[in-house]
Amino acid sequence: MKASRFIGIAASLTLLAAMTTSCFVGKYMCNYALLPEEHGNDLVGDRAKTDSRYPGIIKWYDDLHESGQFRDTTIIGEGGFKLHAVYAKASQPEAAQGSAIVIHGYTDNHICFLNLVRMYRDSLNYNVMVPDLHYHGESEGRAVQMGWLDRLDIERWIKVAHNIYNDDFMVLHGVSMGAATTMMVSGDETPDYVKAFVEDCGYSSVWDQYAHNLKQMFHLPTFPVLNSASIVCKHRYGWSFKEASSMAQLAKCEKPMLFIHGDADDFVPFAHLQKNYDAKVKGYKEMWVAPGTEHAMAYKDYPAEYTEHVRQFLAKVKKGL
């Protein structure tokens, strides 16, 4: 066998082996990220965790739920899956300030951010709704959608909440993946009664977030692992990691937004805050940095300040800025 032919065969086999390995790794990473064993489906455990973080909040919720003030509802969402949410009127319904949709994070559910639901209902006097995202909590689904297809479901919930409350002022408020969902919604056309957005520690894009996770958790480079996983995601679920971009959606957002992030966050890196903030080039925006706060802990660390920042932001929006 000629040396040149041998080298060519060896190179082809090496390439084939690399492609095969990349394919297997891509499938593994896609499954790891989008099909976690726990995906907000441990309601008992999440109730205990949430109550330990905010003592008494589960009793608050259960009492209101049992008295019929919190109600459950379902819709058919993206892909024909049944989606679940709970909703309640403001603590003083006759003087309600509007409606708030609270959007939870990765592997969470409607229980996990009852602190924000209570903030809006009791402290700010808003009607509230908190959905379980696709594949989370009591909602059906194929896999985690990282906010991208979730945005289409939230746009359905926006209409449902408006049909219930008929308010002319609605705010979307998300944390972590819920914040990314909020930012992704903000770039789409939304009804006039959607007036404002609040994002708390959301990532700039799914690609950027997974690149960080690969390095932090697995010490792996983005190429070819992330490229392969994104191809698998596109084939299975119809979207790629790069198209699922908060920044690209923010560039189209003209409505007011409050950006919140803890400067000690190393899960969704603090640097994502500035990237997201800078990406929004149209309309009003504010930024609040929670000092020393880790991921999704801004309210826990600074409940009074958090509430006041949200209150003042919404008051400005109502006054027309």
GROMACS .gro file of C-alpha atoms in nm:
model
  321
    1MET     CA    1   0.000   0.000   0.000
    2LYS     CA    2   0.133   0.339  -0.096
    3ALA     CA    3   0.215   0.568   0.195
    4SER     CA    4  -0.012   0.843   0.063
    5ARG     CA    5  -0.306   0.603   0.043
    6PHE     CA    6  -0.235   0.470   0.391
    7ILE     CA    7  -0.223   0.823   0.530
    8GLY     CA    8  -0.552   0.905   0.355
    9ILE     CA    9  -0.726   0.599   0.501
   10ALA     CA   10  -0.589   0.672   0.847
   11ALA     CA   11  -0.705   1.032   0.826
   12SER     CA   12  -1.052   0.924   0.714
   13LEU     CA   13  -1.080   0.674   0.998
   14THR     CA   14  -0.962   0.934   1.246
   15LEU     CA   15  -1.220   1.181   1.118
   16LEU     CA   16  -1.493   0.917   1.130
   17ALA     CA   17  -1.400   0.827   1.486
   18ALA     CA   18  -1.402   1.193   1.587
   19MET     CA   19  -1.742   1.246   1.424
   20THR     CA   20  -1.886   0.937   1.592
   21THR     CA   21  -1.750   1.042   1.929
   22SER     CA   22  -1.883   1.394   1.879
   23CYS     CA   23  -2.226   1.254   1.794
   24PHE     CA   24  -2.240   1.041   2.108
   25VAL     CA   25  -2.114   1.326   2.325
   26GLY     CA   26  -2.364   1.565   2.166
   27LYS     CA   27  -2.652   1.328   2.239
   28TYR     CA   28  -2.531   1.283   2.594
   29MET     CA   29  -2.502   1.657   2.656
   30CYS     CA   30  -2.842   1.726   2.500
   31ASN     CA   31  -3.001   1.463   2.723
   32TYR     CA   32  -2.812   1.589   3.028
   33ALA     CA   33  -2.924   1.948   2.974
   34LEU     CA   34  -3.278   1.905   2.846
   35LEU     CA   35  -3.393   1.580   3.006
   36PRO     CA   36  -3.283   1.613   3.371
   37GLU     CA   37  -3.412   1.345   3.606
   38GLU     CA   38  -3.563   1.610   3.831
   39HIS     CA   39  -3.748   1.877   3.637
   40GLY     CA   40  -3.974   2.046   3.888
   41ASN     CA   41  -4.167   1.722   3.933
   42ASP     CA   42  -4.080   1.678   4.303
   43LEU     CA   43  -4.355   1.902   4.438
   44VAL     CA   44  -4.323   1.766   4.792
   45GLY     CA   45  -3.951   1.834   4.802
   46ASP     CA   46  -3.991   2.177   4.645
   47ARG     CA   47  -4.259   2.270   4.898
   48ALA     CA   48  -4.020   2.183   5.182
   49LYS     CA   49  -3.728   2.365   5.019
   50THR     CA   50  -3.935   2.677   4.951
   51ASP     CA   51  -4.077   2.684   5.303
   52SER     CA   52  -3.731   2.651   5.458
   53ARG     CA   53  -3.615   2.946   5.250
   54TYR     CA   54  -3.925   3.157   5.322
   55PRO     CA   55  -4.079   3.024   5.645
   56GLY     CA   56  -4.457   3.021   5.646
   57ILE     CA   57  -4.500   3.075   5.273
   58ILE     CA   58  -4.643   2.727   5.206
   59LYS     CA   59  -4.909   2.778   5.473
   60TRP     CA   60  -4.987   3.116   5.316
   61TYR     CA   61  -5.029   2.950   4.978
   62ASP     CA   62  -5.220   2.645   5.106
   63ASP     CA   63  -5.464   2.858   5.303
   64LEU     CA   64  -5.538   3.073   4.998
   65HIS     CA   65  -5.559   2.767   4.774
   66GLU     CA   66  -5.796   2.584   5.006
   67SER     CA   67  -6.020   2.890   5.035
   68GLY     CA   68  -6.044   2.910   4.657
   69GLN     CA   69  -5.844   3.230   4.618
   70PHE     CA   70  -5.567   3.048   4.435
   71ARG     CA   71  -5.709   2.847   4.149
   72ASP     CA   72  -5.564   2.597   3.904
   73THR     CA   73  -5.612   2.615   3.530
   74THR     CA   74  -5.474   2.444   3.222
   75ILE     CA   75  -5.428   2.525   2.854
   76ILE     CA   76  -5.291   2.343   2.550
   77GLY     CA   77  -4.946   2.477   2.472
   78GLU     CA   78  -4.675   2.444   2.210
   79GLY     CA   79  -4.676   2.097   2.057
   80GLY     CA   80  -5.020   2.013   2.195
   81PHE     CA   81  -4.908   1.951   2.554
   82LYS     CA   82  -5.128   2.036   2.853
   83LEU     CA   83  -4.982   2.318   3.063
   84HIS     CA   84  -5.072   2.410   3.420
   85ALA     CA   85  -5.080   2.737   3.614
   86VAL     CA   86  -5.221   2.881   3.933
   87TYR     CA   87  -5.365   3.230   3.966
   88ALA     CA   88  -5.518   3.458   4.228
   89LYS     CA   89  -5.669   3.802   4.257
   90ALA     CA   90  -5.479   4.084   4.428
   91SER     CA   91  -5.510   4.104   4.806
   92GLN     CA   92  -5.738   4.408   4.757
   93PRO     CA   93  -5.907   4.326   4.426
   94GLU     CA   94  -6.103   4.649   4.400
   95ALA     CA   95  -5.776   4.845   4.396
   96ALA     CA   96  -5.563   4.601   4.193
   97GLN     CA   97  -5.266   4.767   4.022
   98GLY     CA   98  -5.266   4.526   3.729
   99SER     CA   99  -5.154   4.169   3.663
  100ALA     CA  100  -4.819   3.998   3.708
  101ILE     CA  101  -4.705   3.671   3.552
  102VAL     CA  102  -4.420   3.515   3.749
  103ILE     CA  103  -4.199   3.273   3.552
  104HIS     CA  104  -3.989   3.011   3.730
  105GLY     CA  105  -3.644   2.879   3.650
  106TYR     CA  106  -3.477   2.561   3.527
  107THR     CA  107  -3.610   2.243   3.698
  108ASP     CA  108  -3.841   2.454   3.916
  109ASN     CA  109  -4.220   2.490   3.922
  110HIS     CA  110  -4.495   2.726   4.041
  111ILE     CA  111  -4.409   2.655   4.406
  112CYS     CA  112  -4.046   2.763   4.389
  113PHE     CA  113  -4.101   3.139   4.348
  114LEU     CA  114  -4.404   3.191   4.567
  115ASN     CA  115  -4.197   3.464   4.732
  116LEU     CA  116  -4.239   3.678   4.420
  117VAL     CA  117  -4.602   3.577   4.382
  118ARG     CA  118  -4.665   3.693   4.739
  119MET     CA  119  -4.466   4.011   4.674
  120TYR     CA  120  -4.688   4.101   4.380
  121ARG     CA  121  -5.016   3.995   4.539
  122ASP     CA  122  -4.973   4.119   4.897
  123SER     CA  123  -4.711   4.396   4.882
  124LEU     CA  124  -4.779   4.546   4.538
  125ASN     CA  125  -5.148   4.448   4.510
  126TYR     CA  126  -5.135   4.285   4.168
  127ASN     CA  127  -5.343   4.000   4.034
  128VAL     CA  128  -5.103   3.709   3.986
  129MET     CA  129  -5.047   3.406   3.769
  130VAL     CA  130  -4.759   3.157   3.787
  131PRO     CA  131  -4.737   2.887   3.517
  132ASP     CA  132  -4.546   2.560   3.519
  133LEU     CA  133  -4.332   2.576   3.207
  134HIS     CA  134  -4.321   2.298   2.947
  135TYR     CA  135  -4.190   1.971   3.106
  136HIS     CA  136  -4.193   2.128   3.454
  137GLY     CA  137  -4.414   2.085   3.759
  138GLU     CA  138  -4.767   1.979   3.668
  139SER     CA  139  -4.725   2.063   3.299
  140GLU     CA  140  -4.665   1.807   3.029
  141GLY     CA  141  -4.386   1.824   2.773
  142ARG     CA  142  -4.104   1.651   2.589
  143ALA     CA  143  -3.801   1.828   2.736
  144VAL     CA  144  -3.679   2.152   2.889
  145GLN     CA  145  -3.706   2.430   2.629
  146MET     CA  146  -3.470   2.680   2.798
  147GLY     CA  147  -3.710   2.970   2.743
  148TRP     CA  148  -3.711   2.963   2.365
  149LEU     CA  149  -4.027   2.768   2.293
  150ASP     CA  150  -4.146   2.854   2.644
  151ARG     CA  151  -4.187   3.210   2.523
  152LEU     CA  152  -4.465   3.093   2.291
  153ASP     CA  153  -4.644   2.930   2.585
  154ILE     CA  154  -4.608   3.242   2.797
  155GLU     CA  155  -4.762   3.441   2.513
  156ARG     CA  156  -5.061   3.208   2.546
  157TRP     CA  157  -5.072   3.260   2.922
  158ILE     CA  158  -5.064   3.637   2.870
  159LYS     CA  159  -5.396   3.615   2.689
  160VAL     CA  160  -5.542   3.379   2.949
  161ALA     CA  161  -5.449   3.612   3.235
  162HIS     CA  162  -5.595   3.908   3.049
  163ASN     CA  163  -5.920   3.720   2.989
  164ILE     CA  164  -5.942   3.649   3.362
  165TYR     CA  165  -5.855   3.994   3.496
  166ASN     CA  166  -5.914   4.228   3.201
  167ASP     CA  167  -5.638   4.461   3.326
  168ASP     CA  168  -5.475   4.727   3.111
  169PHE     CA  169  -5.136   4.684   3.283
  170MET     CA  170  -4.941   4.359   3.289
  171VAL     CA  171  -4.582   4.285   3.392
  172LEU     CA  172  -4.381   3.969   3.324
  173HIS     CA  173  -4.124   3.880   3.591
  174GLY     CA  174  -3.889   3.583   3.550
  175VAL     CA  175  -3.593   3.438   3.738
  176SER     CA  176  -3.299   3.249   3.579
  177MET     CA  177  -3.445   3.045   3.291
  178GLY     CA  178  -3.769   3.230   3.361
  179ALA     CA  179  -3.578   3.555   3.316
  180ALA     CA  180  -3.444   3.433   2.982
  181THR     CA  181  -3.801   3.341   2.889
  182THR     CA  182  -3.912   3.692   2.985
  183MET     CA  183  -3.642   3.851   2.771
  184MET     CA  184  -3.722   3.621   2.481
  185VAL     CA  185  -4.091   3.719   2.502
  186SER     CA  186  -3.993   4.086   2.509
  187GLY     CA  187  -3.861   4.072   2.154
  188ASP     CA  188  -4.187   3.938   2.013
  189GLU     CA  189  -4.497   4.144   1.948
  190THR     CA  190  -4.701   4.156   2.269
  191PRO     CA  191  -5.044   4.308   2.340
  192ASP     CA  192  -5.059   4.675   2.438
  193TYR     CA  193  -5.162   4.584   2.794
  194VAL     CA  194  -4.821   4.414   2.846
  195LYS     CA  195  -4.636   4.718   2.975
  196ALA     CA  196  -4.317   4.601   3.146
  197PHE     CA  197  -4.067   4.321   3.202
  198VAL     CA  198  -3.848   4.229   3.500
  199GLU     CA  199  -3.563   3.982   3.447
  200ASP     CA  200  -3.366   3.844   3.741
  201CYS     CA  201  -3.033   3.669   3.662
  202GLY     CA  202  -3.119   3.551   3.313
  203TYR     CA  203  -2.861   3.423   3.065
  204SER     CA  204  -2.768   3.607   2.746
  205SER     CA  205  -2.826   3.300   2.527
  206VAL     CA  206  -2.857   2.926   2.566
  207TRP     CA  207  -2.527   2.887   2.381
  208ASP     CA  208  -2.344   3.122   2.621
  209GLN     CA  209  -2.494   2.951   2.924
  210TYR     CA  210  -2.408   2.601   2.812
  211ALA     CA  211  -2.057   2.710   2.713
  212HIS     CA  212  -2.010   2.829   3.070
  213ASN     CA  213  -2.158   2.508   3.213
  214LEU     CA  214  -1.932   2.292   2.995
  215LYS     CA  215  -1.625   2.472   3.120
  216GLN     CA  216  -1.736   2.499   3.484
  217MET     CA  217  -1.877   2.149   3.533
  218PHE     CA  218  -1.703   1.929   3.274
  219HIS     CA  219  -1.389   2.126   3.177
  220LEU     CA  220  -1.480   2.075   2.811
  221PRO     CA  221  -1.450   2.313   2.515
  222THR     CA  222  -1.754   2.428   2.323
  223PHE     CA  223  -1.632   2.270   1.998
  224PRO     CA  224  -1.732   2.008   1.903
  225VAL     CA  225  -1.946   1.918   2.205
  226LEU     CA  226  -2.185   2.212   2.205
  227ASN     CA  227  -2.211   2.220   1.829
  228SER     CA  228  -2.310   1.855   1.825
  229ALA     CA  229  -2.557   1.893   2.113
  230SER     CA  230  -2.718   2.190   1.940
  231ILE     CA  231  -2.763   1.986   1.620
  232VAL     CA  232  -2.931   1.711   1.824
  233CYS     CA  233  -3.159   1.968   1.988
  234LYS     CA  234  -3.253   2.115   1.650
  235HIS     CA  235  -3.335   1.770   1.514
  236ARG     CA  236  -3.537   1.662   1.817
  237TYR     CA  237  -3.706   1.981   1.931
  238GLY     CA  238  -3.686   2.225   1.643
  239TRP     CA  239  -3.452   2.490   1.786
  240SER     CA  240  -3.079   2.545   1.820
  241PHE     CA  241  -2.876   2.684   2.108
  242LYS     CA  242  -2.762   2.992   1.919
  243GLU     CA  243  -3.107   3.098   1.799
  244ALA     CA  244  -3.232   3.084   2.159
  245SER     CA  245  -3.084   3.423   2.236
  246SER     CA  246  -3.203   3.669   2.498
  247MET     CA  247  -2.976   3.934   2.348
  248ALA     CA  248  -3.121   3.901   1.999
  249GLN     CA  249  -3.472   3.933   2.139
  250LEU     CA  250  -3.377   4.227   2.362
  251ALA     CA  251  -3.250   4.414   2.057
  252LYS     CA  252  -3.612   4.423   1.936
  253CYS     CA  253  -3.768   4.511   2.273
  254GLU     CA  254  -3.914   4.862   2.299
  255LYS     CA  255  -4.100   4.822   2.629
  256PRO     CA  256  -3.947   4.904   2.971
  257MET     CA  257  -3.736   4.644   3.146
  258LEU     CA  258  -3.574   4.612   3.488
  259PHE     CA  259  -3.257   4.401   3.495
  260ILE     CA  260  -3.153   4.237   3.826
  261HIS     CA  261  -2.846   4.023   3.897
  262GLY     CA  262  -2.632   3.928   4.195
  263ASP     CA  263  -2.266   4.017   4.155
  264ALA     CA  264  -2.158   3.687   4.318
  265ASP     CA  265  -2.353   3.474   4.070
  266ASP     CA  266  -2.126   3.210   3.918
  267PHE     CA  267  -2.400   2.989   3.771
  268VAL     CA  268  -2.536   3.246   3.528
  269PRO     CA  269  -2.223   3.463   3.532
  270PHE     CA  270  -2.264   3.823   3.645
  271ALA     CA  271  -2.119   3.933   3.309
  272HIS     CA  272  -2.445   3.827   3.143
  273LEU     CA  273  -2.617   4.121   3.310
  274GLN     CA  274  -2.419   4.380   3.117
  275LYS     CA  275  -2.449   4.186   2.793
  276ASN     CA  276  -2.826   4.173   2.828
  277TYR     CA  277  -2.852   4.535   2.940
  278ASP     CA  278  -2.644   4.659   2.648
  279ALA     CA  279  -2.842   4.447   2.402
  280LYS     CA  280  -3.160   4.641   2.478
  281VAL     CA  281  -3.109   4.954   2.270
  282LYS     CA  282  -3.470   5.070   2.247
  283GLY     CA  283  -3.698   5.196   2.520
  284TYR     CA  284  -3.650   5.249   2.892
  285LYS     CA  285  -3.430   5.023   3.104
  286GLU     CA  286  -3.297   5.005   3.458
  287MET     CA  287  -3.037   4.789   3.628
  288TRP     CA  288  -3.006   4.683   3.992
  289VAL     CA  289  -2.708   4.482   4.117
  290ALA     CA  290  -2.760   4.284   4.439
  291PRO     CA  291  -2.426   4.302   4.627
  292GLY     CA  292  -2.273   3.969   4.728
  293THR     CA  293  -2.572   3.773   4.600
  294GLU     CA  294  -2.544   3.432   4.437
  295HIS     CA  295  -2.770   3.288   4.171
  296ALA     CA  296  -3.142   3.364   4.210
  297MET     CA  297  -3.094   3.485   4.567
  298ALA     CA  298  -3.147   3.860   4.522
  299TYR     CA  299  -3.493   3.859   4.683
  300LYS     CA  300  -3.380   3.625   4.962
  301ASP     CA  301  -3.086   3.851   5.047
  302TYR     CA  302  -3.262   4.186   5.002
  303PRO     CA  303  -3.641   4.138   5.023
  304ALA     CA  304  -3.724   4.501   5.112
  305GLU     CA  305  -3.486   4.651   4.857
  306TYR     CA  306  -3.598   4.407   4.589
  307THR     CA  307  -3.962   4.490   4.644
  308GLU     CA  308  -3.893   4.862   4.643
  309HIS     CA  309  -3.692   4.849   4.320
  310VAL     CA  310  -3.977   4.666   4.150
  311ARG     CA  311  -4.236   4.901   4.299
  312GLN     CA  312  -4.055   5.214   4.186
  313PHE     CA  313  -3.983   5.074   3.841
  314LEU     CA  314  -4.349   4.989   3.783
  315ALA     CA  315  -4.457   5.328   3.917
  316LYS     CA  316  -4.231   5.496   3.662
  317VAL     CA  317  -4.375   5.286   3.383
  318LYS     CA  318  -4.727   5.378   3.489
  319LYS     CA  319  -4.638   5.746   3.484
  320GLY     CA  320  -4.514   5.711   3.129
  321LEU     CA  321  -4.146   5.753   3.225
   0.00000   0.00000   0.00000
